[in-house]
Coordinates of C-alpha atoms and ligand atoms in Angstrom, one line a residue:
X1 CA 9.7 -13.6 -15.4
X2 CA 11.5 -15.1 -18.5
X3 CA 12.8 -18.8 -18.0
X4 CA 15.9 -16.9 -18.6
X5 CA 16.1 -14.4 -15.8
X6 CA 14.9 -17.0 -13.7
X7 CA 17.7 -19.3 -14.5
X8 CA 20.1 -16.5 -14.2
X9 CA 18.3 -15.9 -10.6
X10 CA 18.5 -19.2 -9.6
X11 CA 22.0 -19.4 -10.6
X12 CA 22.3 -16.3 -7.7
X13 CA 20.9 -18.0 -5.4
X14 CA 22.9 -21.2 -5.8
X15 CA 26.5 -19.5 -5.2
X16 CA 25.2 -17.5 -2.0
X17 CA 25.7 -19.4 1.4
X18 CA 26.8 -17.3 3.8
X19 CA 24.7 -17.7 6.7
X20 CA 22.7 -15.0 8.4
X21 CA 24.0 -12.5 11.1
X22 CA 21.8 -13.1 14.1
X23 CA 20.8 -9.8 15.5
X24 CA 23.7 -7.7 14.7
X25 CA 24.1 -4.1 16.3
X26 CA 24.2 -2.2 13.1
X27 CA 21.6 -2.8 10.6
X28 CA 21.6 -1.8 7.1
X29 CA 18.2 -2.8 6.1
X30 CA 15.2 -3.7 8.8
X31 CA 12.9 -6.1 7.6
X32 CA 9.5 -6.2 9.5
X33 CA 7.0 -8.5 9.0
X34 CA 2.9 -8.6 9.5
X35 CA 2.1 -12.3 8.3
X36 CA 0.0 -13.0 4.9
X37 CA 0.5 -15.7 2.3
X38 CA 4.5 -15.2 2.5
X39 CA 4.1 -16.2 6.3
X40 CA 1.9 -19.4 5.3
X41 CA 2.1 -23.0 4.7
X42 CA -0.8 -25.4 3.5
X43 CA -0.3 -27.3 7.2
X44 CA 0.9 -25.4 10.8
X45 CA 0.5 -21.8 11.6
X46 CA 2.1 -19.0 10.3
X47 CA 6.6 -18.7 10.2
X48 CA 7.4 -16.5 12.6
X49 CA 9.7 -13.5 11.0
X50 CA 13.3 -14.7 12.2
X51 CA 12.1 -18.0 10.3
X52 CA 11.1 -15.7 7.4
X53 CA 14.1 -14.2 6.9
X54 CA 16.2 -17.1 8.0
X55 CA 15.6 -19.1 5.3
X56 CA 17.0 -16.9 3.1
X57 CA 20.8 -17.0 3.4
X58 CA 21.4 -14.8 0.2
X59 CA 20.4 -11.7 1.9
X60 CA 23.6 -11.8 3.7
X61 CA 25.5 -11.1 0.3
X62 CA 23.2 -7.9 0.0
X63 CA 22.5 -6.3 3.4
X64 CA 23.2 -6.7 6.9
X65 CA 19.5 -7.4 7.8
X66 CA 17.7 -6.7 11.4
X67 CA 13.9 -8.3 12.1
X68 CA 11.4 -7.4 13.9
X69 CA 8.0 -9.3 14.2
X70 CA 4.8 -6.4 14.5
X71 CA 2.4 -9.0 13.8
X72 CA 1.3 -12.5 12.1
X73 CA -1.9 -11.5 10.3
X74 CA -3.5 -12.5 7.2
X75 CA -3.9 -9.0 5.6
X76 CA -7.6 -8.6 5.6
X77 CA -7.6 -8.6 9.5
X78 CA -4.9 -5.4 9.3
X79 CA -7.3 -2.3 10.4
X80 CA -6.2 1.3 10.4
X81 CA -5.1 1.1 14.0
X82 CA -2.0 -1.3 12.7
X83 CA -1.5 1.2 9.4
X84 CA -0.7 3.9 12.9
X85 CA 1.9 1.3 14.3
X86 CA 3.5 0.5 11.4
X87 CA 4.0 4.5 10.2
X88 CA 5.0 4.9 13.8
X89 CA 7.5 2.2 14.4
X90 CA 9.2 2.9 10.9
X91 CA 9.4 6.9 11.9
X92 CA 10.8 5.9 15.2
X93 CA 13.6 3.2 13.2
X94 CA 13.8 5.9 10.9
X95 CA 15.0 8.5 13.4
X96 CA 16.8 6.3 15.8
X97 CA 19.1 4.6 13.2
X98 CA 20.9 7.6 10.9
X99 CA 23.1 4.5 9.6
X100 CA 19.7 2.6 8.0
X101 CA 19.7 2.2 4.5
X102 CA 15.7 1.5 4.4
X103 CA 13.1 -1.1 5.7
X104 CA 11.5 -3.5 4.1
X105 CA 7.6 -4.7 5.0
X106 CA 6.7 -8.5 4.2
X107 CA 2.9 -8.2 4.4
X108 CA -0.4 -10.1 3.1
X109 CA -1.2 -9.2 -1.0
X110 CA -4.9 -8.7 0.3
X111 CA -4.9 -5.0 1.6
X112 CA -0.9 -4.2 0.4
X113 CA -2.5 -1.6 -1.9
X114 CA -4.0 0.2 1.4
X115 CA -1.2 0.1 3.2
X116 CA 1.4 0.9 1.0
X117 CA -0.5 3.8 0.2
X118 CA -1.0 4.5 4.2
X119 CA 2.9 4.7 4.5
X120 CA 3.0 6.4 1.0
X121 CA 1.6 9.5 2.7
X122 CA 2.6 9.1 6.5
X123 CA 6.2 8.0 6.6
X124 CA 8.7 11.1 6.7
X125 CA 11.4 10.1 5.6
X126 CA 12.9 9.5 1.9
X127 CA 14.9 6.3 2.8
X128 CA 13.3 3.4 1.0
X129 CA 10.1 1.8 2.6
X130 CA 9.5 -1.5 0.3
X131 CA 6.6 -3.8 0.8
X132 CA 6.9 -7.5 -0.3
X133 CA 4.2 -10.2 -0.2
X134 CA 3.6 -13.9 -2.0
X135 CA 0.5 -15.5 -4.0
X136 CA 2.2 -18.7 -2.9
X137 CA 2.7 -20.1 0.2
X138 CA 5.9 -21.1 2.0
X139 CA 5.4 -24.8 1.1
X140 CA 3.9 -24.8 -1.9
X141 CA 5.6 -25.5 -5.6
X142 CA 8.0 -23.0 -6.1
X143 CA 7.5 -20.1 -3.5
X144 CA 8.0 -16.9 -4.3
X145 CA 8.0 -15.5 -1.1
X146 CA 12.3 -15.8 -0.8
X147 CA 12.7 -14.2 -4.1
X148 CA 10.2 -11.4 -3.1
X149 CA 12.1 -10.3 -0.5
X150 CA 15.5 -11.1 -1.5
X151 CA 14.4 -8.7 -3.9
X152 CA 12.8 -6.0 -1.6
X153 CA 16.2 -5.9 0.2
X154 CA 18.2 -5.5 -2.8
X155 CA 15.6 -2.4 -3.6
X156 CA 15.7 -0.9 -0.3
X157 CA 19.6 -0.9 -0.3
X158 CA 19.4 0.6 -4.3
X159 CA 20.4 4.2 -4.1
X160 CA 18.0 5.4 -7.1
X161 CA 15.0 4.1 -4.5
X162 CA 15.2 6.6 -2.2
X163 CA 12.9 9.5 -2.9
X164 CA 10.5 7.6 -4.1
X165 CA 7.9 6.8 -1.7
X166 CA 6.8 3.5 -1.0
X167 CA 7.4 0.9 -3.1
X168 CA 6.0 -2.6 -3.9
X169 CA 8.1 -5.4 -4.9
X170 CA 6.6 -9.1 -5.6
X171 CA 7.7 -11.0 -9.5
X172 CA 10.6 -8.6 -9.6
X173 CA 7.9 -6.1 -10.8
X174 CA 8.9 -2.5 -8.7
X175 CA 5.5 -0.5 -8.2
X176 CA 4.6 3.0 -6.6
X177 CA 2.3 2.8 -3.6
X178 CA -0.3 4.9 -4.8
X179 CA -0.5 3.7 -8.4
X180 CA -0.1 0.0 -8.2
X181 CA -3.4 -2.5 -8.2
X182 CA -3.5 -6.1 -6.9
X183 CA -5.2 -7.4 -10.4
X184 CA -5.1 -10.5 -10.5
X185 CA -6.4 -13.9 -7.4
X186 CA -3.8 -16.0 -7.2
X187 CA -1.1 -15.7 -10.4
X188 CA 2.5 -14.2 -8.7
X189 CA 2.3 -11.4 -11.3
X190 CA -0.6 -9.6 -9.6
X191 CA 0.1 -6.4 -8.6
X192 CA 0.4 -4.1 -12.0
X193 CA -0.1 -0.5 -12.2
X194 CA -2.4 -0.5 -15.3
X195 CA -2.8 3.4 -15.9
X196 CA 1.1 4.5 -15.2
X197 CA 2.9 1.1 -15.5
X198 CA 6.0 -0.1 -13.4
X199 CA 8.3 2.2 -11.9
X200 CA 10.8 -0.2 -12.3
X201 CA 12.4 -3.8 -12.5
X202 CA 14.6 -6.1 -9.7
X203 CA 16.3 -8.0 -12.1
X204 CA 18.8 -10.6 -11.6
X205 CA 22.2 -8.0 -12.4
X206 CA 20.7 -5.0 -11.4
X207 CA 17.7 -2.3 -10.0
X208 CA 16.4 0.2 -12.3
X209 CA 13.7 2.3 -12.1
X210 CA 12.2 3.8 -15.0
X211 CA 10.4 6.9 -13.6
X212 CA 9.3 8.3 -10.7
X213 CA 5.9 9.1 -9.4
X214 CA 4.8 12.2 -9.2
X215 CA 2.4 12.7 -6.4
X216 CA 3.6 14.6 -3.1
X217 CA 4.2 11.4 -0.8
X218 CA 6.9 10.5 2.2
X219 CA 8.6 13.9 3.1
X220 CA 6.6 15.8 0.8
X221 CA 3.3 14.7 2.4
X222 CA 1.5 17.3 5.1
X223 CA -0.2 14.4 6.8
X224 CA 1.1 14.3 11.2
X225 CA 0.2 11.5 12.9
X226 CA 2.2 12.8 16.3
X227 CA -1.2 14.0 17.7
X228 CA -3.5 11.7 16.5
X229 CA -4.2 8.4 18.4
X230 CA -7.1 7.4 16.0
X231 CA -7.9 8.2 12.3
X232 CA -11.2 9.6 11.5
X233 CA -13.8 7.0 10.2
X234 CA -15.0 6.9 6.5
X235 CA -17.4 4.4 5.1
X236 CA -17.0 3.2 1.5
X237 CA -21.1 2.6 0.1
X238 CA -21.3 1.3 -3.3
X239 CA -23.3 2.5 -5.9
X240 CA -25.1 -0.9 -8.4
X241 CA -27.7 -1.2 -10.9
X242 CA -31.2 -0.1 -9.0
X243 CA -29.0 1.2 -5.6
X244 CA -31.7 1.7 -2.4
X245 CA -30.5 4.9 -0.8
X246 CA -31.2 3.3 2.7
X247 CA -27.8 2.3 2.6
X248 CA -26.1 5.7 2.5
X249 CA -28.9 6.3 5.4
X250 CA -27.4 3.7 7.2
X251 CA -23.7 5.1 6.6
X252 CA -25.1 8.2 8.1
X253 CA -26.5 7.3 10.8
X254 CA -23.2 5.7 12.1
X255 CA -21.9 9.7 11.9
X256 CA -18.6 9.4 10.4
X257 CA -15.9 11.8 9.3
X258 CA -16.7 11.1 5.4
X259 CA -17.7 8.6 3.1
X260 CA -16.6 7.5 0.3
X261 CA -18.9 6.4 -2.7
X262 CA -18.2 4.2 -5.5
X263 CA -19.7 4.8 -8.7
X264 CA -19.6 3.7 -12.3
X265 CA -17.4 5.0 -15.1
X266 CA -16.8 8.6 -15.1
X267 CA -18.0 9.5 -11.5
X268 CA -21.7 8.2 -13.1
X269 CA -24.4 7.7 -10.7
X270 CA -27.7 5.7 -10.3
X271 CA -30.4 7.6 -9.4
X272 CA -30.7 6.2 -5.7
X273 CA -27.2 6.8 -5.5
X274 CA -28.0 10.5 -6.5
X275 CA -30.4 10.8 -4.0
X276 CA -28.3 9.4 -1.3
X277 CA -25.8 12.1 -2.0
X278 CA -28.6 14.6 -1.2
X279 CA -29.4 12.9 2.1
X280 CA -25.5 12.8 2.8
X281 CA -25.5 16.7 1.5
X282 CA -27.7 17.8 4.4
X283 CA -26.4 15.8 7.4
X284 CA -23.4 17.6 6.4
X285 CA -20.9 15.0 5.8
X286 CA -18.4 15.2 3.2
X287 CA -18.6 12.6 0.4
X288 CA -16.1 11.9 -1.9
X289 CA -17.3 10.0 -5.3
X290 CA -13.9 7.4 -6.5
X291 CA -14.9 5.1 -9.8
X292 CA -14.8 1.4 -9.7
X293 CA -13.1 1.6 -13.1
X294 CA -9.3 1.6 -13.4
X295 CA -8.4 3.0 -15.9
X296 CA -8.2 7.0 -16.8
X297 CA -9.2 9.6 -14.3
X298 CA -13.0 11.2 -13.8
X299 CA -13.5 14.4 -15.6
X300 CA -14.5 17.3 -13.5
X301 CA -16.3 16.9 -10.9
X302 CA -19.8 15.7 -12.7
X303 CA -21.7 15.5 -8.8
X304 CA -20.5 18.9 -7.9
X305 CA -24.0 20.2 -7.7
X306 CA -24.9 17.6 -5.7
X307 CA -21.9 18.7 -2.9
X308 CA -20.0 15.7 -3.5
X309 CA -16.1 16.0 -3.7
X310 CA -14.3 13.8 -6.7
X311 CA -11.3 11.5 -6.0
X312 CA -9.8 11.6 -9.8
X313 CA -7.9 8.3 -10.6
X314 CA -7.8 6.9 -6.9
X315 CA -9.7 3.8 -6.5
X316 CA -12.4 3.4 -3.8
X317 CA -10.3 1.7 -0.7
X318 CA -7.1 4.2 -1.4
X319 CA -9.8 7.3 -1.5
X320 CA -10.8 6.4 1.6
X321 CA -7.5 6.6 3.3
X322 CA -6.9 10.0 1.4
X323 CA -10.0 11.1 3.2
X324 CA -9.3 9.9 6.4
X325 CA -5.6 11.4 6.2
X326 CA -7.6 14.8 5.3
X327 CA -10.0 14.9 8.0
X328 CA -7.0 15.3 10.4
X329 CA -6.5 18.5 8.9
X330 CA -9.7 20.2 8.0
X331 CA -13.3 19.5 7.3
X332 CA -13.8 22.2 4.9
X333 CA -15.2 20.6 1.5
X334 CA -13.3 23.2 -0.3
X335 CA -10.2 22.1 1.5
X336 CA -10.4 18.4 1.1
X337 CA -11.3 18.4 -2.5
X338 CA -7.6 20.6 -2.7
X339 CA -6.0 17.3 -1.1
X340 CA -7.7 14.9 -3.9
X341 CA -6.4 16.9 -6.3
X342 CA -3.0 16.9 -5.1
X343 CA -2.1 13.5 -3.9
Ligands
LIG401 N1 -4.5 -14.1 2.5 C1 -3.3 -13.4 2.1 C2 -3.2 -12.1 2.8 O1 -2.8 -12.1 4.0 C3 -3.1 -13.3 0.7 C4 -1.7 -13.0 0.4 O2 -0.9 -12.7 1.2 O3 -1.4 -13.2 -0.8 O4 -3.5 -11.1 2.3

């Protein structure tokens, strides 16, 4: 952010003072939160989210603001099992609360991309789900947790956001779920969509949004979760300079639902990693080939002969979820490999 659009921001943030509703009966926006850095301080555990949202009194100029506490994680602890509760409990808010202008999910920065894209495909609804996080802590030099979601809220309640999927908001940067990378280990500017850039800006006088993404997601998406009370399991095995197939052995013999190899540039293989896709070939499960590289898509599908499937642009951890959100619908290779090339 320019030390101009932060001064302006600042300025905001200086007039605003009206305190917080406490639990009012009509919500325009809900804010849930899961923990991660935006829930941390150096010393103490983790603000619980009334605290969270407490602290910021501005929101009270933008929305009438409800939250509700799922959990108080760091986000490398949050497992598929919490991606179904958190699709569920925003369909349920979703369908219980006609007069909800969108929800808004603090979370850690760690897994936000897998999440994100999670909800991307799973919520069905075309309200605005945004997801805000922080590379700095709550008492650290200039937080931008507050901002972050001050900002998420002010996108949720932004007309132009609805219809387009879920978004991520952090450094007034607006991303789309499945595009958007976390790029960088601690600067606040982080999460960048390097192949298809922003879809828009939070700035201090206004939203806009530059484009929309294109991909099937929210209410477009065919994925149910009413009848299923676990997702399938993938593994992710990754392919390196001299790869020992034993690995993909070992990723068999735990029998799941897919896996999910990464390779080099292109969808290029090592030889052991060529030979593992034989051995995954003949126990029958479906393996879908996702580049470590992020930039441009794979061409074709170079490890077709080999009966492996090819996940295009999507990285590794978001082709997995793909996968996983397939194998509720089919098992047919020719069938999945018409999902990757859809979403
Ligand atoms: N450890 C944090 C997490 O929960 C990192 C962050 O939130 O920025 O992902």
């Amino acid at each position: 952010m320019s030390l101009l659009a932060r001064c302006a921001l600042l300025a905001t943030l200086a007039v605003a003072s009206a305190p917080l509703a406490a639990q009012p009966a009509r919500s325009d926006v809900l804010v849930l939160t899961t923990g991660g850095t935006i829930a941390s301080r150096a010393t103490g555990p983790m603000t619980d989210g009334a605290s969270l949202v407490r602290g910021i009194p501005e929101l009270a100029k933008v929305a009438t603001v409800r939250v509700e506490e799922l959990m108080r994680v760091p986000s490398s602890q949050v497992t598929p099992a919490d991606w179904l509760r958190m699709a569920r409990r925003i369909n349920a808010e979703f369908a219980a609360t006609p007069s909800l202008r969108g929800i808004v999910v603090t979370h850690g920065t760690d897994t936000m991309e897998e999440t994100a894209f999670f909800l991307n495909l799973t919520v069905r609804d075309p309200r605005p789900v945004v997801m805000v996080g922080s590379m700095r802590g709550g008492d650290e030099v200039s937080p931008d947790g507050p901002a972050n979601i001050l900002n998420g809220v002010r996108v949720a309640v932004t007309a132009a956001a609805k219809g387009q999927g879920v978004l991520v908001v952090l450094n007034e940067d607006i991303s789309a779920a499945r595009d958007v990378w976390k790029t960088d280990n601690r600067r606040v500017d982080t999460f960048q969509s390097p192949e298809r850039g922003y879809v828009g800006a939070a700035d201090p006088d206004t939203v806009v949004f530059f484009r929309r993404a294109l991909q099937p997601h929210t209410t477009a998406a065919e994925f149910d979760l009413a009848n299923i009370d676990a997702l399938p399991s993938v593994e992710i095995v990754t392919d390196y300079a001299g790869f020992d197939s034993t690995l993909m052995a070992a990723a068999i013999a735990r029998r799941p639902r897919g896996i999910v190899l990464t390779s080099f540039a292109g969808g290029r293989l090592s030889a052991g990693a060529r030979g593992a896709l034989r051995l995954a070939a003949a126990s029958g499960i479906p393996v879908v080939v996702a580049s470590r590289v992020p930039g441009g898509r794979i061409v074709g599908n170079p490890n077709a002969a080999l009966q492996a499937l090819v996940a295009s642009d999507l990285p590794p951890h978001k082709a997995r979820i793909l996968l996983m959100l397939a194998l509720t619908r089919t098992s047919d290779r020719a069938a999945l490999q018409t999902v990757f090339d859809r979403y």
